[in-house]
Coordinates of C-alpha atoms and ligand atoms in Angstrom, one line a residue:
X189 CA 17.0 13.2 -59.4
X190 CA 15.4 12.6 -55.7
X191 CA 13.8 8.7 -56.4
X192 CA 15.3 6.2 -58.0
X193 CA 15.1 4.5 -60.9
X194 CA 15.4 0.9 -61.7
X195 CA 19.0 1.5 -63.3
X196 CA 19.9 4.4 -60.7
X197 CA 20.4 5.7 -56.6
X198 CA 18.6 8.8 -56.8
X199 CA 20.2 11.6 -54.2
X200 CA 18.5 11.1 -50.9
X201 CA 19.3 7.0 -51.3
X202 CA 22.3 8.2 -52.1
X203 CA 23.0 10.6 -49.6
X204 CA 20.9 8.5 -46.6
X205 CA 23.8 5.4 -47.7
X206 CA 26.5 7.7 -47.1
X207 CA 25.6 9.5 -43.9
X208 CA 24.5 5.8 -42.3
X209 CA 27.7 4.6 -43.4
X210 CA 29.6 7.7 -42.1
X211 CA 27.5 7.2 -39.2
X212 CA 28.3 3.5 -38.2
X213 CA 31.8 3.4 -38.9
X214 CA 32.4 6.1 -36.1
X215 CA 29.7 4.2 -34.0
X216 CA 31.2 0.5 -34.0
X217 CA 34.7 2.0 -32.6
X218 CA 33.0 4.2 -30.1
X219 CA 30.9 0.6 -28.7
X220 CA 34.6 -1.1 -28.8
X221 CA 36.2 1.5 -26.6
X222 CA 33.5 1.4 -24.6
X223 CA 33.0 -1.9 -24.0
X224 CA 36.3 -3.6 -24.1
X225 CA 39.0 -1.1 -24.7
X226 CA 39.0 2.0 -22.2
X227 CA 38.9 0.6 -18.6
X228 CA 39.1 3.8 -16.7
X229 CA 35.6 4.1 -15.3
X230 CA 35.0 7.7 -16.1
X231 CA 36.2 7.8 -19.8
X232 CA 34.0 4.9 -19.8
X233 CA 30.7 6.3 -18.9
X234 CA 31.5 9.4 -21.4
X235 CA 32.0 7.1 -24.6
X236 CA 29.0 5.2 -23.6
X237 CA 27.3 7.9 -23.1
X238 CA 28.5 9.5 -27.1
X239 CA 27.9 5.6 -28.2
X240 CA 24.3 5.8 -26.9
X241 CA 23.6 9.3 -28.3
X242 CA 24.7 8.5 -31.6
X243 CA 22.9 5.1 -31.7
X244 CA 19.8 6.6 -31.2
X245 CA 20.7 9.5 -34.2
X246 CA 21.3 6.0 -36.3
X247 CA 18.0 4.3 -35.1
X248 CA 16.5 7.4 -36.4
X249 CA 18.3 8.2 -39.6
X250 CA 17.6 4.5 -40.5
X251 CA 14.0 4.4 -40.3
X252 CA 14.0 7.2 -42.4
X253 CA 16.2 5.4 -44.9
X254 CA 14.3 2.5 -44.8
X255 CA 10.8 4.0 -45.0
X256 CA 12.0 6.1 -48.1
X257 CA 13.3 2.7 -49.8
X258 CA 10.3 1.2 -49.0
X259 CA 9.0 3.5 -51.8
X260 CA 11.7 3.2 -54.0
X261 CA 12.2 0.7 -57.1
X262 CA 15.6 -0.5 -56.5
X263 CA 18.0 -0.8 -59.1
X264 CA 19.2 -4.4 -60.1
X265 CA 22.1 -5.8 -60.0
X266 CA 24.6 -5.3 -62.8
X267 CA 25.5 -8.8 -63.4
X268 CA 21.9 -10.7 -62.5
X269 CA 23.6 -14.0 -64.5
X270 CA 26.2 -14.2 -61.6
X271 CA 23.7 -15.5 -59.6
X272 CA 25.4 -16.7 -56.0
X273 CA 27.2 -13.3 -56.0
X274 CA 23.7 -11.3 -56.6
X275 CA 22.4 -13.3 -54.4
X276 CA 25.5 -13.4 -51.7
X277 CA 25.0 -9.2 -52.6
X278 CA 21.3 -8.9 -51.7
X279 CA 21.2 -11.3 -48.8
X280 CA 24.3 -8.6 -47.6
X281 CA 21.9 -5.8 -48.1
X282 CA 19.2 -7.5 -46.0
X283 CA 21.5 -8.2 -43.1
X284 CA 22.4 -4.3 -43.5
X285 CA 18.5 -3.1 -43.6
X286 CA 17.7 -5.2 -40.5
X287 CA 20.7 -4.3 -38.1
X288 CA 20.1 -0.8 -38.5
X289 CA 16.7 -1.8 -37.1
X290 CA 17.8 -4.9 -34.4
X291 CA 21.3 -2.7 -33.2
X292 CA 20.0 0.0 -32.3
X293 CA 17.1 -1.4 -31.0
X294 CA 18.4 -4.3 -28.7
X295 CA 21.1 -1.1 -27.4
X296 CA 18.1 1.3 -26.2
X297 CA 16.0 -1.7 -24.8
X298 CA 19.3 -2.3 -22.5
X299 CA 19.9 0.6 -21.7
X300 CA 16.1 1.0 -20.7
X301 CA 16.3 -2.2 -18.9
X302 CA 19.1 -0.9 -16.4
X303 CA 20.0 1.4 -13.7
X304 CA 22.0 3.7 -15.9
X305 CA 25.3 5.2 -15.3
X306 CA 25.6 6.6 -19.4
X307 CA 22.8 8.4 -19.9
X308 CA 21.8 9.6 -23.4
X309 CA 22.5 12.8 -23.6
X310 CA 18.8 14.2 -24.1
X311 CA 16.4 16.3 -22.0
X312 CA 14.2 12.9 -22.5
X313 CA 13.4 10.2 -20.8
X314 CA 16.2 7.7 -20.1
X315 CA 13.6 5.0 -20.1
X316 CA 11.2 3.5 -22.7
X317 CA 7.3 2.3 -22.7
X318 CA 6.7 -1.0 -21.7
X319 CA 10.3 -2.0 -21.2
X320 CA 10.4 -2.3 -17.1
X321 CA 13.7 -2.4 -15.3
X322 CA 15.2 -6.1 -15.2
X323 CA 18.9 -7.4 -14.8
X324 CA 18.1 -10.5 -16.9
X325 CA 16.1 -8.4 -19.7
X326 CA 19.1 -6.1 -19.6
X327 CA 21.3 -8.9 -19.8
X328 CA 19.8 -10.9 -22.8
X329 CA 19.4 -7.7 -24.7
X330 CA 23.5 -6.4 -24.0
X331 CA 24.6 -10.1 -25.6
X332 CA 21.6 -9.5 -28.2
X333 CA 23.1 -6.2 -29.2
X334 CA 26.6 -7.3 -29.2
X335 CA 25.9 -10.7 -31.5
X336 CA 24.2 -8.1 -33.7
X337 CA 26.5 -5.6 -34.0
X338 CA 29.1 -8.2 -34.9
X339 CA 26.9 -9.6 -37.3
X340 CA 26.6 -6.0 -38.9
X341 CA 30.3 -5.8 -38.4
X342 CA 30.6 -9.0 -40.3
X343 CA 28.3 -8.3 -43.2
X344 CA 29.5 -5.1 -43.5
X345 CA 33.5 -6.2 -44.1
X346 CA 31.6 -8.5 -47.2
X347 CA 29.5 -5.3 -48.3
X348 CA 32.6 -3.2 -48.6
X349 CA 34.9 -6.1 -50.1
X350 CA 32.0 -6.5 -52.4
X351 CA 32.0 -2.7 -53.5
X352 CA 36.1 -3.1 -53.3
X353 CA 35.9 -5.7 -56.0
X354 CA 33.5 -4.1 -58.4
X355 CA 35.7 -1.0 -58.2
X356 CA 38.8 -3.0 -58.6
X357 CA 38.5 -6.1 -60.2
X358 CA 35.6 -6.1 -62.4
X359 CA 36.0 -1.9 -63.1
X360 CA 32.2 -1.2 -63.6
X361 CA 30.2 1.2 -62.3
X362 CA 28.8 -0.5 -59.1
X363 CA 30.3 1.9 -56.9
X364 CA 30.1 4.8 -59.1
X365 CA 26.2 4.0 -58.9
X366 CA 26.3 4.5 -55.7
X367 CA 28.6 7.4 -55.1
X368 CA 27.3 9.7 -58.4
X369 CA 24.0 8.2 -58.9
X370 CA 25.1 7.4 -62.7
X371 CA 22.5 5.0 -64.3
X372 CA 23.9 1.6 -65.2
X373 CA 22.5 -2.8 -65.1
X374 CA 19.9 -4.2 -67.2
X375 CA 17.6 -1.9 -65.2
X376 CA 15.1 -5.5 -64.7
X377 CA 15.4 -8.3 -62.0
X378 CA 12.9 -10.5 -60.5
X379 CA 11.8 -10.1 -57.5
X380 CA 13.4 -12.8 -55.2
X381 CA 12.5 -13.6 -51.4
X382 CA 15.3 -16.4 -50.6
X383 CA 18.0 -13.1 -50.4
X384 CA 15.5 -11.9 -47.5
X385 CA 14.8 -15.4 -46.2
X386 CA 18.1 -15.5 -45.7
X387 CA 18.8 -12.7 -43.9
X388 CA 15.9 -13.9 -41.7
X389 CA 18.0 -17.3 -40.9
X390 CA 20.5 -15.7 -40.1
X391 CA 19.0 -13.2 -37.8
X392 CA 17.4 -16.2 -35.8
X393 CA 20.2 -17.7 -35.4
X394 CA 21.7 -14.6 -34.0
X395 CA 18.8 -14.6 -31.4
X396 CA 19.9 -18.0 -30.5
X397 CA 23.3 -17.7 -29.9
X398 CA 22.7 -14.4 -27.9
X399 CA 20.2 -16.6 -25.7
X400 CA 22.7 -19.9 -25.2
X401 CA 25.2 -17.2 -24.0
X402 CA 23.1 -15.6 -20.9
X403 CA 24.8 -16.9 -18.1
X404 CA 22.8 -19.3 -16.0
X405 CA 21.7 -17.8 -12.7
X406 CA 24.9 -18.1 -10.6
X407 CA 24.0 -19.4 -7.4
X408 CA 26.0 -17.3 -4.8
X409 CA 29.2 -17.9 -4.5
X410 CA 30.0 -18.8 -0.8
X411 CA 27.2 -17.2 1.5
X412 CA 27.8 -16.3 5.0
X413 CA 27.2 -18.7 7.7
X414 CA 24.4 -18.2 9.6
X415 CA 25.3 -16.2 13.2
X416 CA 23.0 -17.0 16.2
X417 CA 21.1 -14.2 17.5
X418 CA 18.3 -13.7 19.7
X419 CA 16.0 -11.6 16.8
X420 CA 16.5 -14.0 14.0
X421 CA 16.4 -11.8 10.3
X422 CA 13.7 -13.1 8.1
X423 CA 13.8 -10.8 5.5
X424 CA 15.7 -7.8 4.5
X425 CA 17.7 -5.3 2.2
X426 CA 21.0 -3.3 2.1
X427 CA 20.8 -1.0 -0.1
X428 CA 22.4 2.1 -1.0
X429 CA 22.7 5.1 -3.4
X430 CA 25.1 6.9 -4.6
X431 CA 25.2 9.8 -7.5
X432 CA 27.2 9.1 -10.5
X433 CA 27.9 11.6 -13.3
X434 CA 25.1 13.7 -11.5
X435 CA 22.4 10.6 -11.7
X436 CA 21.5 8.9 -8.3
X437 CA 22.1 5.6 -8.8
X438 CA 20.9 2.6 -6.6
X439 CA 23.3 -0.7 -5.3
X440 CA 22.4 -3.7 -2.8
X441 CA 24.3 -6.2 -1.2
X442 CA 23.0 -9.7 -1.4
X443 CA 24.6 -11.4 1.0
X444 CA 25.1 -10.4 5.1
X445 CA 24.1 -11.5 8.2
X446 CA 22.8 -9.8 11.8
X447 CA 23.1 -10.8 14.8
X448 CA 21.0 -8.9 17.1
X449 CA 20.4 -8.6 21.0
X450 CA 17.6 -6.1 21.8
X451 CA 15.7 -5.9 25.3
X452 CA 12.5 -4.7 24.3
X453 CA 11.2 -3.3 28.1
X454 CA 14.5 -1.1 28.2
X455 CA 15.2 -0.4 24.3
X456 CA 19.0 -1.4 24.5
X457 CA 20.9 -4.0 22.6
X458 CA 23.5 -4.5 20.4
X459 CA 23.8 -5.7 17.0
X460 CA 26.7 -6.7 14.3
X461 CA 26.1 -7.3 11.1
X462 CA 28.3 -8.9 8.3
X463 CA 28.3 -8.1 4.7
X464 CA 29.5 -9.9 2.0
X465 CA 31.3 -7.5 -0.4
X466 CA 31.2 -9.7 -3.6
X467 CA 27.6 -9.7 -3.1
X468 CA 27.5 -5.9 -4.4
X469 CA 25.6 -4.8 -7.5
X470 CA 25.3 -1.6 -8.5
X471 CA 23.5 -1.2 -12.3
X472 CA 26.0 -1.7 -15.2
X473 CA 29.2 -1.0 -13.0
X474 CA 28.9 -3.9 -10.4
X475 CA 32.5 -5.2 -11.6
X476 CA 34.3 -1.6 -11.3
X477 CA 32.6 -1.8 -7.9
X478 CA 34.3 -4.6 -6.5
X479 CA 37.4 -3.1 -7.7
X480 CA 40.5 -2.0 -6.4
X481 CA 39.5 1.3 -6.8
X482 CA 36.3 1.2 -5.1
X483 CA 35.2 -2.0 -2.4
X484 CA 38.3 -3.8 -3.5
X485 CA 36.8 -7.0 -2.6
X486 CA 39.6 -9.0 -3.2
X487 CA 41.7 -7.9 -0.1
X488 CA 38.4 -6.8 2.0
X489 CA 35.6 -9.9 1.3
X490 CA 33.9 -8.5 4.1
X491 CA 32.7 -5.7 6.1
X492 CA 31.4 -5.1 9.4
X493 CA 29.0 -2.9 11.8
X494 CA 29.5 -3.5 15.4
X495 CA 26.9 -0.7 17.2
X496 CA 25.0 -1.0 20.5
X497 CA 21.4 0.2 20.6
X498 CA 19.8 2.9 22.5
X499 CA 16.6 4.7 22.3
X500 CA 16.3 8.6 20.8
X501 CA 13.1 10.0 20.7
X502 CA 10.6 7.8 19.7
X503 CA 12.8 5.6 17.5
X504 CA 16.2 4.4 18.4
X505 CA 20.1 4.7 17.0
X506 CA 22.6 2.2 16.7
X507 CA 26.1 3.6 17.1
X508 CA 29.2 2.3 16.8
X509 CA 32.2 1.5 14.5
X510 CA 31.7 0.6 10.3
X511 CA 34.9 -1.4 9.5
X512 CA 34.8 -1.3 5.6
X513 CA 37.8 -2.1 2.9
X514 CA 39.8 -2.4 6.1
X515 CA 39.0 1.1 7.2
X516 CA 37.5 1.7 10.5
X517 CA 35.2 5.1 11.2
X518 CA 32.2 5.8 13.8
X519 CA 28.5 5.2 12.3
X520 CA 25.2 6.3 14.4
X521 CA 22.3 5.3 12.4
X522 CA 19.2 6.0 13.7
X523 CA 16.1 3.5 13.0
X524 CA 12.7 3.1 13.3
X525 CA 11.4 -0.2 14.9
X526 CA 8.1 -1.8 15.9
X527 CA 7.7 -4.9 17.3
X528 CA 3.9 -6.7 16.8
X529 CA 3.5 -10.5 18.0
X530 CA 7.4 -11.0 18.2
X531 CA 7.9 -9.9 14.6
X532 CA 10.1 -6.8 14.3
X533 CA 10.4 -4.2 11.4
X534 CA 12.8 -1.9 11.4
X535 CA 14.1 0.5 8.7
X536 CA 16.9 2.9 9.5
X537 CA 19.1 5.0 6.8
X538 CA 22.7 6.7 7.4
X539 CA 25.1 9.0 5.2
X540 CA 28.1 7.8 4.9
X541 CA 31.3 9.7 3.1
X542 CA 33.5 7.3 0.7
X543 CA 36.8 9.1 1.9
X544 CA 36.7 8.4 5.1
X545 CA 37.1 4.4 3.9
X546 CA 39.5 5.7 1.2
X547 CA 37.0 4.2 -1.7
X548 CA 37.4 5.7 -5.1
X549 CA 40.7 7.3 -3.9
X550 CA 41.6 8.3 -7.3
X551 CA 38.1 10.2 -8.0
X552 CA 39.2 13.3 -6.1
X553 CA 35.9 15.3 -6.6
X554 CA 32.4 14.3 -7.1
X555 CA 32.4 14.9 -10.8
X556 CA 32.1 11.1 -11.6
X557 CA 31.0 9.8 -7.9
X558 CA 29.7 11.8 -5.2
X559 CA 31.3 11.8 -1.9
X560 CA 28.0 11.0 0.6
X561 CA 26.9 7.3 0.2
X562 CA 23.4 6.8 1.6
X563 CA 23.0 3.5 3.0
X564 CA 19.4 1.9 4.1
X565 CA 18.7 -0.8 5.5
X566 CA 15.2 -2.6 6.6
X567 CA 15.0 -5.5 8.2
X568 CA 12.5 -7.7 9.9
X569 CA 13.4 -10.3 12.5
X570 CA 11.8 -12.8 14.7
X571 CA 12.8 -13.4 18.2
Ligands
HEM747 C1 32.7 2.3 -46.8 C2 31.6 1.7 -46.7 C3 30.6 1.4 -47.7 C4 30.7 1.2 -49.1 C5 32.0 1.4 -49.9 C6 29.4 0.9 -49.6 C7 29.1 0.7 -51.0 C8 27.9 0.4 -51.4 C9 27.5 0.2 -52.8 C10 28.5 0.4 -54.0 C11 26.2 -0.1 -52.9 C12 25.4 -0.3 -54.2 C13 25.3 -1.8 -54.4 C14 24.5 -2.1 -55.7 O1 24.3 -1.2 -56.5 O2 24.1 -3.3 -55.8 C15 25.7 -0.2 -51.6 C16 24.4 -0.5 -51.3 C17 23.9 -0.6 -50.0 N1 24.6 -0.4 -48.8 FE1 26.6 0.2 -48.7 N2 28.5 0.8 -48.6 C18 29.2 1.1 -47.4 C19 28.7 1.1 -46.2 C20 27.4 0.7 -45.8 C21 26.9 0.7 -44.5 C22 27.6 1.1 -43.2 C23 25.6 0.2 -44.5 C24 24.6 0.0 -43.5 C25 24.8 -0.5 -42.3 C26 25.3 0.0 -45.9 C27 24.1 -0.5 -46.4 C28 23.8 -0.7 -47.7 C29 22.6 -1.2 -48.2 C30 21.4 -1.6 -47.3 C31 22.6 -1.1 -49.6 C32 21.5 -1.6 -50.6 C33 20.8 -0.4 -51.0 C34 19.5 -0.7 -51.8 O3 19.7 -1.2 -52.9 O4 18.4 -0.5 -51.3 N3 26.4 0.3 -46.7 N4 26.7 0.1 -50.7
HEM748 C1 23.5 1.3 -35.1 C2 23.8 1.6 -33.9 C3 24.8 0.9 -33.0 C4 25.9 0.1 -33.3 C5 26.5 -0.1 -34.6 C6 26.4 -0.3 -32.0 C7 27.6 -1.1 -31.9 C8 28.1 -1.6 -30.7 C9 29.3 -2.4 -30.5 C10 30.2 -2.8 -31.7 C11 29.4 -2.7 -29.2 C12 30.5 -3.5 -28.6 C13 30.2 -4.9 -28.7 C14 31.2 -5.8 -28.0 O1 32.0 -5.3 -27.2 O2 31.3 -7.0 -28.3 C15 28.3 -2.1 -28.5 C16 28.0 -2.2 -27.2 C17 27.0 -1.6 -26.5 N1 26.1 -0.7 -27.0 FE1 25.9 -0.3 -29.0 N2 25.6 0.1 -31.0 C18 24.6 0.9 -31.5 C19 23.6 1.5 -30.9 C20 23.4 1.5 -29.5 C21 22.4 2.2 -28.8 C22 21.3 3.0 -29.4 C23 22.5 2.0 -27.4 C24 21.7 2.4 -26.2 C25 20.9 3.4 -26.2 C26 23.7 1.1 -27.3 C27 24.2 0.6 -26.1 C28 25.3 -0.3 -26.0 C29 25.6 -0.9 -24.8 C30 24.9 -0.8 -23.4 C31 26.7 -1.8 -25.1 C32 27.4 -2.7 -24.1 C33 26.6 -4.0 -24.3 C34 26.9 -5.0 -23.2 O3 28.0 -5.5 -23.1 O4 25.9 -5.4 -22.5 N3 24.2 0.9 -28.6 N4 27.5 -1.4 -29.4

């Protein structure tokens, strides 16, 4: 029997309960690891990546499941005159049904959200439709997924003591129902919407505590002091890109200064900037960053580009020395500039190699980082 019956699972409930369940218990581990348990950066970005896979195989086994229930009479409880445990039972059932929707779907909108290091491990896109890239999306949707998933985890330790205790204690055939698709209950109940109305509660409150735990907007730490300078910087970025597990991925630093000297009748000057290395973010990995590994920003809070200016071509370079996580090695970056009614724009780019600042020392080839580090920056200053 495909379909059930009001008194039986037929077999593709059946087997759709199984392979979800088979499914989720190997998924909620592989989120663990990921998340909280394996620190090492490149095991990391390979169970991610498995987590993500999988999750998406769930997201789609599920709506199959739940579209084919949707069809389905579903058979009633054995014991309808226990009535908190049918209801305890069904309200269980709801929370299932929706986390295999909300999980999954809070997990891809994240991962959307973000500049990736895990990718899904698909030919297709690693974005979605109207989901645009945004830290604070990505962040309310990570704490979304993660109250979720221990919600499922939570229902789902009731769900099996539940099947546990109709196996063990009471000795029907709740279970057997479910695993052999035998026929057994009253084969009546009525239908009841405070189970569901339930599960909705709870699922709102869920959305609430993922919102009271986004972080408020941390105001930065300890910015640089100003510098004086003749060309004063009114805006500008620091950015950078490096590939990671064979995806280019982009980082920024918020926080440096420039103080810059440039004769505009002979195209000479000098200029020396200062970064602040905690100011770093780089998509989902911004913490591993500022590791010891990588920036180490504990021993090196700052970095530094002393370089005098001189014109090449039609543009200009700027060479001198990069001191970075206490390393020291020559830079010439060469820049455009133009300089309208005392506003300057400039915009240069340099590669840079990680080893010769011994960053990421223990990632000997490029399988997880790449060696060359392109760094931009654009700038525009006022004298
Ligand atoms: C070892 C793990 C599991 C066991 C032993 C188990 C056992 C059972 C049993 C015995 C039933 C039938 C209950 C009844 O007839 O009233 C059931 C139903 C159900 N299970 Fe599980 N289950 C497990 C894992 C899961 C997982 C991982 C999910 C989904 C996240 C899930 C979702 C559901 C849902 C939604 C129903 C209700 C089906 C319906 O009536 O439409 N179960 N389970
Ligand atoms: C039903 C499917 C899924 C389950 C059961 C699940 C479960 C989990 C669990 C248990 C965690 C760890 C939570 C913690 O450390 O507190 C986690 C984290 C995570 N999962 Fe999933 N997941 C699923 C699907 C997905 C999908 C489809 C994606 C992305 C495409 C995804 C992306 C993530 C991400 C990015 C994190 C880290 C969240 C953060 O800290 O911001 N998950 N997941």
């Amino acid at each position: 029997m495909l379909r059930n019956t009001t008194r039986s699972y037929g077999s593709v409930a059946r087997i759709l309960h199984w392979l979800t369940a088979l499914l989720i218990l190997t998924e909620i581990p592989l989120g663990l690891l990921a998340n909280r348990w394996i620190t090492d950066i490149d095991r990391k970005v390979q169970l991610f990546s498995l987590h993500k896979t999988l999750g998406v195989a769930i997201f789609a086994v599920a709506l199959l499941r739940i579209l084919w229930a949707l069809g389905q009479p579903r058979p009633a409880s054995l014991h309808p005159e226990r009535r908190f445990e049918t209801l305890l039972a069904e309200t269980v059932h709801w929370v299932l049904y929706v986390a295999l929707v909300m999980v999954p779907l809070t997990g891809w909108v994240q991962h959307a959200a973000t500049e990736g290091f895990s990718q899904i491990l698909w030919p297709l896109s690693q974005g979605l439709p109207f989901i645009p890239k945004s830290e604070s999306l990505a962040t309310v949707m990570g704490l979304a997924h993660q109250t979720f998933a221990w919600m499922l985890v939570g229902s789902l330790v009731l769900h099996i003591a539940g099947a546990v205790k109709h196996a063990v204690i009471d000795r029907d055939e709740t279970l057997s129902r479910m695993v052999r698709g035998e026929p057994a209950g009253p084969g009546h109940h009525g239908h009841r919407t405070a189970p569901a109305a339930a599960a909705f509660v709870i699922y709102a409150a869920g959305a609430g505590i993922a919102f009271a735990m986004v972080p408020p907007t941390e105001a930065p730490a300890q910015r640089l002091e100003a510098v004086a300078s003749d060309w004063h910087v009114t805006e500008g970025t620091l950015g950078f890109t490096v590939r990671q597990m064979g995806t280019e991925v982009q980082g920024s630093f918020a926080d440096w200064t420039a103080s810059i000297a440039f004769d505009e009748a002979t195209g000479t000057g000098n200029v020396n900037v200062t970064i602040a290395m905690p100011s770093v973010t780089l998509g989902t990995v911004s913490e591993q960053a500022k590791g010891a590994d990588f920036f180490d920003v504990a021993n090196h809070a700052t970095a530094t580009f002393k370089a005098d200016i001189e014109p090449q071509g039609d543009a200009f370079i700027a060479k001198g020395t990069l001191n970075l996580r206490g390393a020291e090695a020559p830079v010439a970056m060469p820049f455009t500039l133009t300089i309208e009614n005392g506003t300057a724009t400039m915009q240069g780019s340099v590669t840079l190699d990680r080893r010769d600042y011994a960053i990421g020392q223990s990632y000997g080839d490029e399988a997880t980082v790449g060696f060359p580090v392109e760094v931009q920056a654009n700038l525009t200053a006022k004298r």
